[in-house]
XYZ file of C-alpha atoms in Angstrom:
514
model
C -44.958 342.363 20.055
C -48.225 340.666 21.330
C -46.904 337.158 19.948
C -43.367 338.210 21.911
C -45.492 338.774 24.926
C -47.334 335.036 24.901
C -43.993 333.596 24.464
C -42.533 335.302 27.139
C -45.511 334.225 29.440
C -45.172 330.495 28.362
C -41.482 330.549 29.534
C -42.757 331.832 32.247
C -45.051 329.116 33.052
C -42.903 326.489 32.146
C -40.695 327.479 34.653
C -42.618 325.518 37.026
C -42.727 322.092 34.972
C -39.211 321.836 34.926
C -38.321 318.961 37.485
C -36.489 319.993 40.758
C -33.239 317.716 40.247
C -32.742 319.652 36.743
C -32.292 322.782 38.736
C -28.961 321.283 40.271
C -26.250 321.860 38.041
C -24.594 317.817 39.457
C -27.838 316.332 38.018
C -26.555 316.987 34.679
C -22.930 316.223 35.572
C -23.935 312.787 36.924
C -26.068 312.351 33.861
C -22.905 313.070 31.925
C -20.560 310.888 33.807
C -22.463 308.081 33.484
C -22.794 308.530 29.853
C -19.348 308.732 29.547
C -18.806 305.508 31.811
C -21.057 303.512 29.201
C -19.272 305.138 26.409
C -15.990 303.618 27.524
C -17.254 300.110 28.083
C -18.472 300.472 24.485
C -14.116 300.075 23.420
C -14.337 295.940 24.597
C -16.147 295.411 21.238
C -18.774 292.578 20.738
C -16.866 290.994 18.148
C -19.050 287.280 18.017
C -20.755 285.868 15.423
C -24.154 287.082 15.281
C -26.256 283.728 15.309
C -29.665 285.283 14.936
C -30.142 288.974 13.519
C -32.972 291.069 13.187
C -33.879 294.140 11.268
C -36.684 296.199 12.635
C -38.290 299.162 9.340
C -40.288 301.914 10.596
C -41.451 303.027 7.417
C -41.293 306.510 7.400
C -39.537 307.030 10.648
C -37.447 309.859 10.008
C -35.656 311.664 13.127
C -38.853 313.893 13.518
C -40.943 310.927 13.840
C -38.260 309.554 16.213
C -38.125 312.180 18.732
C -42.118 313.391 18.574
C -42.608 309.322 19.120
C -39.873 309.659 22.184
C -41.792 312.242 23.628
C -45.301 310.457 23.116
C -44.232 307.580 24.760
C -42.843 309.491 28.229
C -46.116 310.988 27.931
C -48.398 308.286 27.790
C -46.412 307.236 31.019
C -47.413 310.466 32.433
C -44.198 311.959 32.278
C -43.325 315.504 30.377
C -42.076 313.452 27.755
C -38.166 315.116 26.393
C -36.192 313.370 28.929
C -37.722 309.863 28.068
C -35.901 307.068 26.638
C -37.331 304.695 23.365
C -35.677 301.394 23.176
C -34.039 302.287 20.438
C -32.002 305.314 22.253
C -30.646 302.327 24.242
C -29.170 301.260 21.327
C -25.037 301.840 21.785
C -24.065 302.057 17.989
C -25.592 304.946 15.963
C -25.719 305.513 12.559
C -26.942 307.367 9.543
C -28.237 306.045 6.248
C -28.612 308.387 2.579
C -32.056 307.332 1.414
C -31.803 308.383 -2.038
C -32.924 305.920 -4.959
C -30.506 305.427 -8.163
C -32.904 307.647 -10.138
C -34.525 309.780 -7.286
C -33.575 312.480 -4.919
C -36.396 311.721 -2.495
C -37.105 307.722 -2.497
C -39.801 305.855 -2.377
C -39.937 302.646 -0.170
C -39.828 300.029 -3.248
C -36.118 300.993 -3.787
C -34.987 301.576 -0.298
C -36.498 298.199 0.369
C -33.797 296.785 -2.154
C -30.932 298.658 -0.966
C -31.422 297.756 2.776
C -32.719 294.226 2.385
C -30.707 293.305 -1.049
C -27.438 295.255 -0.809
C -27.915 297.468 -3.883
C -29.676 300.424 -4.681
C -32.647 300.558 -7.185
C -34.422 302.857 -9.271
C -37.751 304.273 -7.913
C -41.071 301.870 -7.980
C -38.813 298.577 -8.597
C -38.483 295.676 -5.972
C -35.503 293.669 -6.102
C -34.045 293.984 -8.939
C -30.736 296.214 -9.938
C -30.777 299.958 -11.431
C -30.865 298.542 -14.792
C -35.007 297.312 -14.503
C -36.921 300.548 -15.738
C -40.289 300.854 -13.689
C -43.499 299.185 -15.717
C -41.091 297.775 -18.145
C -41.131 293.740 -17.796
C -38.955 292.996 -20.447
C -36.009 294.312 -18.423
C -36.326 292.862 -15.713
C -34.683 289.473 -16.690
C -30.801 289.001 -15.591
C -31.274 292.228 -12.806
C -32.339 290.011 -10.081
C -30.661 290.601 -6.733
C -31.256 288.655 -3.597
C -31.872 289.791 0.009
C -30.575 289.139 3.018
C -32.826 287.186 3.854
C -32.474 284.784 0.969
C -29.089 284.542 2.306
C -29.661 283.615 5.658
C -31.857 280.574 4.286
C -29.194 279.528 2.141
C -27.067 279.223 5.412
C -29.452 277.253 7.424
C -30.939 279.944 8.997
C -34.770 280.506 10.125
C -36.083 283.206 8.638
C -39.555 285.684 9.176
C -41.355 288.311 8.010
C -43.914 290.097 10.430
C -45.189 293.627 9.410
C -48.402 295.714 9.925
C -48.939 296.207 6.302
C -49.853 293.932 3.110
C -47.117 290.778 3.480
C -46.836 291.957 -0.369
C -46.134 295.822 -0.093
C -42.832 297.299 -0.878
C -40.650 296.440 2.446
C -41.764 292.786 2.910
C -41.990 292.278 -0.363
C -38.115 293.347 -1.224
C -37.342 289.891 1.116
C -38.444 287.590 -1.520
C -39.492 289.089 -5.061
C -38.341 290.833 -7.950
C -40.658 293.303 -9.617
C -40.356 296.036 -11.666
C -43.498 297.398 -10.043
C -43.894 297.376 -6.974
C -47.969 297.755 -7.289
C -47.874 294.168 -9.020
C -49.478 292.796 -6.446
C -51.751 289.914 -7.684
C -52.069 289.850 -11.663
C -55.209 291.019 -11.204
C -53.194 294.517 -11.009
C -50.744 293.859 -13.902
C -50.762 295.079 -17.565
C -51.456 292.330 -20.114
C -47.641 292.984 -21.620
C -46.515 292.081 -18.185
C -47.829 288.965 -17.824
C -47.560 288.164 -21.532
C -43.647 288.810 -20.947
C -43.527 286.205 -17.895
C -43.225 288.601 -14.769
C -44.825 287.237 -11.842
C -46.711 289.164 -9.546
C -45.684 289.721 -6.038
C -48.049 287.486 -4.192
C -47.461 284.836 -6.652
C -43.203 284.969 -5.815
C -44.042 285.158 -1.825
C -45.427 281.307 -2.382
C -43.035 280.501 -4.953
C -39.577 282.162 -4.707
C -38.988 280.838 -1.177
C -41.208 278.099 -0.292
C -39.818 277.783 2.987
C -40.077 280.699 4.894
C -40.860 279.887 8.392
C -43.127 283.014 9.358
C -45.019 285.572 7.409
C -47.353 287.752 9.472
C -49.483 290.642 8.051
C -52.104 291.468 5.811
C -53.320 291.720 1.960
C -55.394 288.254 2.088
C -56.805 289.270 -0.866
C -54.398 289.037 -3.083
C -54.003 285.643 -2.518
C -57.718 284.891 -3.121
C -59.066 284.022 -6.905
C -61.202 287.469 -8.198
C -64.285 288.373 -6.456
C -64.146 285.600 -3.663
C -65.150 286.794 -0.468
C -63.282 287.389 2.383
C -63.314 285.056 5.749
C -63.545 287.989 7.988
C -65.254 290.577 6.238
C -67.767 288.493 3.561
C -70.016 291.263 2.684
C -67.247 293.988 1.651
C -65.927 294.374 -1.461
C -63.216 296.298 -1.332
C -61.660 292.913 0.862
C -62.951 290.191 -2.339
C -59.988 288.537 -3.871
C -58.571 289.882 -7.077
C -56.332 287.033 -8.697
C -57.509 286.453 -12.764
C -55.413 283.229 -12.426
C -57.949 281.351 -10.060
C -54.855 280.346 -7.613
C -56.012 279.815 -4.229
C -52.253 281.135 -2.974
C -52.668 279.794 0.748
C -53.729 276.306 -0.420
C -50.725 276.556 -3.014
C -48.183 277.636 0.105
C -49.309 274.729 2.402
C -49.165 272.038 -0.359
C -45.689 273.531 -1.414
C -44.929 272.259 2.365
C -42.439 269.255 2.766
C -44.224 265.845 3.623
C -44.617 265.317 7.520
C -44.075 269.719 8.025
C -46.924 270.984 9.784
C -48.251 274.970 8.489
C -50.614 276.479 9.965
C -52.412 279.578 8.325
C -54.467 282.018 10.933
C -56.605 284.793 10.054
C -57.756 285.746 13.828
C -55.492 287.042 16.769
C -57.288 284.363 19.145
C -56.223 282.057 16.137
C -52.439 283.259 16.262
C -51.928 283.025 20.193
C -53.591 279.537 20.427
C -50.993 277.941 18.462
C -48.538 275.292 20.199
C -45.886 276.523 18.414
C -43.719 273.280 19.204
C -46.195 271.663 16.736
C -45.433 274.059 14.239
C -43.333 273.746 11.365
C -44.435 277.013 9.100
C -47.404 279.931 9.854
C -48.791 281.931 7.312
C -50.528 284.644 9.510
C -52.756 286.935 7.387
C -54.147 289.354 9.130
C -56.761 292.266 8.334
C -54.975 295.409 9.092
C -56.226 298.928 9.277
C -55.215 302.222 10.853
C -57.366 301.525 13.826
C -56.982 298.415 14.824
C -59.508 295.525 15.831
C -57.814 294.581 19.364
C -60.078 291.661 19.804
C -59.524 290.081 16.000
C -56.251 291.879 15.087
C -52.911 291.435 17.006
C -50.339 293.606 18.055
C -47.160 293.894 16.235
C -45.682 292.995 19.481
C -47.864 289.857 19.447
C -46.884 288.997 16.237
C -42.866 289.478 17.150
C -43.383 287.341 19.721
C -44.857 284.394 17.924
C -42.293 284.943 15.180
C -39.231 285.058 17.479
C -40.215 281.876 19.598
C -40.910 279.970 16.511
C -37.587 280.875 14.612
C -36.262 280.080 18.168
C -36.277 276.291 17.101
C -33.871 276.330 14.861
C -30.112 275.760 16.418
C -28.398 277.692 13.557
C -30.218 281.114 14.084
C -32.667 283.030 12.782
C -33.251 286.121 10.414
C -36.360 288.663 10.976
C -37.688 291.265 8.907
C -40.151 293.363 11.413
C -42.167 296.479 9.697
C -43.898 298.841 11.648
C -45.652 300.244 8.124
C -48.531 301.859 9.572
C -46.001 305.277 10.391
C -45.862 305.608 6.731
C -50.035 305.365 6.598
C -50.593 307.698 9.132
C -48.059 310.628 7.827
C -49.180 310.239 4.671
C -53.008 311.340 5.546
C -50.879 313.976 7.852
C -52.479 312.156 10.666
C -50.016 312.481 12.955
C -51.642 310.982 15.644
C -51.945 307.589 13.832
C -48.223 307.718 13.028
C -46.741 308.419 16.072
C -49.023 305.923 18.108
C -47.588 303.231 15.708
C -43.902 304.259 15.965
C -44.701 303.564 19.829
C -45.659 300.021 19.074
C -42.987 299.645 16.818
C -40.647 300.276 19.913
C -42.543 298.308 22.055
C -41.782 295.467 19.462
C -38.074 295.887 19.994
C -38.359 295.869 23.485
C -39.673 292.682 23.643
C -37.830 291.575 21.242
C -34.809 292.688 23.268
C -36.208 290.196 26.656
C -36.626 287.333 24.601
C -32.769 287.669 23.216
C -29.199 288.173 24.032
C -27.311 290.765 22.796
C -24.145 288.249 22.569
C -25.837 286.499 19.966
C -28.140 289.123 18.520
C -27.091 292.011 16.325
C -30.294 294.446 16.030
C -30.867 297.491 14.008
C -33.684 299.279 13.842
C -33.553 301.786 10.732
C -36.444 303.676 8.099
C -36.621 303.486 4.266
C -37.433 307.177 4.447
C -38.704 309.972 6.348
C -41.549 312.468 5.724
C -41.813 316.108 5.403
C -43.107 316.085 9.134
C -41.625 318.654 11.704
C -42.909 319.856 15.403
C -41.788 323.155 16.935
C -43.285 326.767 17.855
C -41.143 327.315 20.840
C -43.382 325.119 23.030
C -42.024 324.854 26.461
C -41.365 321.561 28.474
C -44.023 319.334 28.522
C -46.105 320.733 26.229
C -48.562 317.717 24.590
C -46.956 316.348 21.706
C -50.359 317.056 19.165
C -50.893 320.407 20.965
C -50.860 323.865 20.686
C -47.181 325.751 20.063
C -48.044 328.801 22.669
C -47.870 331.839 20.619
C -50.156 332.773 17.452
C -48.960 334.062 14.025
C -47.611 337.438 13.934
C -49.466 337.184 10.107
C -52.749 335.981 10.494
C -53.544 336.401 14.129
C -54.250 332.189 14.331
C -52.966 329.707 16.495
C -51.264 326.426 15.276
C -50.611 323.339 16.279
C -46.728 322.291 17.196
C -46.967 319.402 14.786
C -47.389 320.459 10.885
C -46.552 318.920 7.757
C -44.545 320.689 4.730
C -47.891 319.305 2.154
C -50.343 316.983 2.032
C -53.936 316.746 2.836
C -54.314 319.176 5.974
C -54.467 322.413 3.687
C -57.542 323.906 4.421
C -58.916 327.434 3.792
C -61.700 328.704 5.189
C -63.441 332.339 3.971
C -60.122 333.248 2.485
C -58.101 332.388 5.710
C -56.256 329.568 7.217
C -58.533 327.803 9.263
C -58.651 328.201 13.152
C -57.383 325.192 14.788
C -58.443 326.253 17.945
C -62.237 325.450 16.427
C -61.454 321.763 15.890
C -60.634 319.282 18.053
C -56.999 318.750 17.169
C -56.262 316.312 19.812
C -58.420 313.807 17.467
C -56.937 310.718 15.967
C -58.112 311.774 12.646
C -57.194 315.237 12.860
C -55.054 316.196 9.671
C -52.523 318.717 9.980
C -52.264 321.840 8.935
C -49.774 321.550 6.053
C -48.153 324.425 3.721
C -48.895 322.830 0.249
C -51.914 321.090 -0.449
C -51.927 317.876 -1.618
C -54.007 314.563 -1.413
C -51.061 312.687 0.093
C -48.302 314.142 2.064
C -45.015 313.164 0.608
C -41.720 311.588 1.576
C -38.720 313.553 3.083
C -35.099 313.288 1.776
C -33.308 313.577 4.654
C -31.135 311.073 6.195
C -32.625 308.451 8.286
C -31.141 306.694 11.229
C -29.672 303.442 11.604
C -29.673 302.134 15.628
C -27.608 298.780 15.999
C -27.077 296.651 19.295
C -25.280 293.337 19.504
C -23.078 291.584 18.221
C -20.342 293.818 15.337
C -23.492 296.168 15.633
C -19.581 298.913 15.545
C -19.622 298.287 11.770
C -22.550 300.956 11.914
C -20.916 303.997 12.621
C -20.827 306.847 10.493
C -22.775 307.923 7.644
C -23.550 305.025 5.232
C -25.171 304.676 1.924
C -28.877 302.498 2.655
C -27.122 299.740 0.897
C -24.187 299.128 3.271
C -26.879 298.094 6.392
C -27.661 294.327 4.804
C -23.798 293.895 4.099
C -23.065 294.702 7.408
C -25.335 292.300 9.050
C -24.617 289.702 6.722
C -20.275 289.676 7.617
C -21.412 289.892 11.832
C -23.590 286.601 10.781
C -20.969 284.845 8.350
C -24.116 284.604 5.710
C -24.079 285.781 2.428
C -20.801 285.813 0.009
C -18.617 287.741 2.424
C -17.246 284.563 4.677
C -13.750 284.722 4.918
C -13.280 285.975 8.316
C -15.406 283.324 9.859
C -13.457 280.853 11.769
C -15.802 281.567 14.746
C -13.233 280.498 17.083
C -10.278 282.756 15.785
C -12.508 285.702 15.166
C -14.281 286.765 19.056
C -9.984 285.859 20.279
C -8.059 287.700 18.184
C -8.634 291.571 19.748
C -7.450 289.518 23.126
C -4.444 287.632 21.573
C -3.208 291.304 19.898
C -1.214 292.431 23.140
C 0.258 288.853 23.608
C 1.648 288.398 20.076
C 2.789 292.034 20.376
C 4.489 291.131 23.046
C 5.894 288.317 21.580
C 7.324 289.875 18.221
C 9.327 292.718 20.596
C 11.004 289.422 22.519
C 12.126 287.932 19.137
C 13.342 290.770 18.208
């Protein structure tokens, strides 16, 4: 009854945030009109060829994550947060994507990678390669090699990029370019000696090796591209940063040399580095940059910095471009169940794509914005309108007589008990970055969800995502709206945007002959 009773006078309360227009009952039908307005212009499909496409990850962005980042965002503009709009909602064409792995009900990001980058889904742990590579096991991997979308816009003349807030070698980027039937493999420093005695090349190794020539590659994991126990340019007397290749590669000396004669690549460790560059003068960047949750502004950039300098270097190139952009940090953040962290980089993730959006055209663009996954992370408690996303849901537990916070995690890390109980939020400062959520199953990491994730698209045949799709479909998709890839035989470019407007003349013209 008492808990009844709170509720009651926090509907009460809320009474007073809700904004006078929302009162009037033609607020709503306006709102709907209009909606319906843009849904009808939505029937003249953008049928052109999409010269440039890019594919924006948030790793672990699962609806949840979505809508609690929607809601962030309006309030960081000081607004009550629901009725705001993230780029993405802009987005006309809506879609959702199954997640699942060949060999797993809940996926990890090493085989999602492969099905939304390479077309086919993977077992669990693998990168790149078909269901037929067993994780760990080397010796299979040969002859299950499948190649990514972005492979395939290279092999069509295409500029291609990779920008993401994690290691340039972790399981999304990483999906682009290698095949790996671990997706830990990062240097050989971290491979078993029957790997490398069976020939399998570690990740870092195939990001300088498999394709030589792509343009742009902006994130982190330096180290793996360092020989073992060489220190680090930006952080020389820490260990954990010391380079951990056995082979004694330097891997950015092998990348530039690898460089045609006369191409100019530039590699940049510093944001002041990255946003100096005349990018006129530049041919190829290799931007390796130190990434953590909390982020150096002064040394580190922004992913929107980096999307940026990716987009107006790919710009150069009259055939198009191809760009993988990762906001992998969301993943990070859940993870620890710091929700804070994870919803903060989901912001900046859709910051990215509205930028990305003002450099662009949609007539020559297709966009999609997706997630390999999403994580067992919820908000609710009845809080009422405007209530601060990492706040308090306004009622306590009709068990223990404790408040909670709205956000909360089904496991992970934020499982605490204190003298027998479930410990008082209201005694911590919950609000924190740091703060871990309270979480129903302990554990040291806070798993992945296997729920449906989804798929926005914008631009050019951005229609073709529609419904519910297996992951695998997305890179298929984007490769017919581009003419790349094996699927070409709809692209006469002229015939293609004209037919939909010849249909009602040669209609016309059959019921004459007849």
């Amino acid at each position: 009854m008492k808990a009844l009773v709170i509720l009651l006078l926090a509907q009460l309360c809320s009474a007073s945030l809700i904004p006078e227009r929302e009162k009037d009952p033609e607020y709503w039908r306006r709102q709907a009109q209009e909606t319906l307005r843009n849904a009808l212009r939505l029937q003249r499909l953008n049928q052109n060829v999409a010269k440039n496409l890019i594919l924006f990850l948030g790793d672990g962005m699962g609806v949840s994550t979505v809508t609690a980042a929607r809601i962030l965002k309006g309030q960081l503009q000081h607004g009550q947060g629901e009725e705001s709009l993230l780029e993405m909602d802009k987005f006309p064409f809506v879609a959702l994507a199954k997640t699942y792995n060949t060999n797993a009900q809940v996926p990890d990001s090493a085989g999602t990678a492969t099905a939304y980058l390479c077309g086919v889904k993977a077992n669990e742990g693998t990168l790149g390669v078909s269901a037929g590579v067993t994780r760990d096991r080397c010796n299979t991997t040969r002859g299950q090699e499948v190649t990514s979308i972005l492979r395939w816009a290279k092999e069509a003349g295409k500029a291609v990029g990779i920008v993401t807030t994690t290691r340039v070698t972790h399981a999304t980027p990483s999906a682009a370019y290698a095949h790996s039937a671990n997706r830990d493999w990062y240097s050989d420093g971290e491979m078993p000696p029957d790997a490398l005695e069976g020939g399998c090349k570690d990740i870092a190794r195939q990001l300088v090796e498999n394709i030589p020539e792509i343009e742009v590659i902006l994130g982190g994991g330096r180290k793996y591209m360092y020989p073992k126990n060489v220190s680090d340019v930006e952080y020389p007397h820490e260990e954990k940063h010391r380079g951990t290749r056995l082979d004694g590669r330097n891997l950015v000396q092998a990348w530039q040399e690898a460089k045609p004669h006369g191409k100019v690549a530039e590699y940049v460790w510093h944001r002041r580095g990255l946003l100096a560059l005349n990018l006129s003068r530049v041919d190829f960047l290799l931007g390796d940059m130190m990434y953590e949750l909390d982020r150096n502004n002064e040394t580190d950039p922004s992913l929107s910095e980096m999307v940026s300098v990716a987009i107006r270097m790919l710009q150069k190139n009259p055939r198009g471009f191809f760009l993988l952009v990762e906001g992998g940090r969301i993943d990070h953040g859940h993870h620890e169940g710091k929700a804070k962290q994870a919803l903060h980089e989901a912001v900046e993730l859709d910051r990215a794509i509205g930028l990305a959006t003002r450099l662009t055209s949609t007539q020559d663009t297709l966009s999609v914005v997706t997630a390999d996954h999403s994580h067992v992370f919820t908000f609710g408690g009845y809080t009422p309108r405007g209530n601060p996303i990492f706040g308090l849901a306004p009622m306590q537990s009709d068990v223990d007589r404790k408040p909670f916070t709205s956000i909360l995690y089904g496991n992970g890390p934020g499982y605490k008990i204190v003298a027998g109980e479930r410990e008082n939020v209201s005694a911590v400062d919950f609000a924190h970055a740091d703060y871990q959520a309270q979480s129903a199953v302990p554990l040291r990491q806070e798993t992945h969800g296997g729920e449906d994730v989804a798929v926005f698209a914008r631009g050019p045949m951005a229609h073709l995502l529609h419904g519910v799709h297996e992951q695998n479909y997305i890179p298929h998709a984007m490769a017919y709206a581009a003419c790349i890839g094996s699927n070409r035989g709809h692209c006469n470019t002229a015939a293609r945007p004209a037919m939909p407007l010849l249909m009602p003349f040669l209609s016309l013209l059959l019921l004459l002959l007849c």
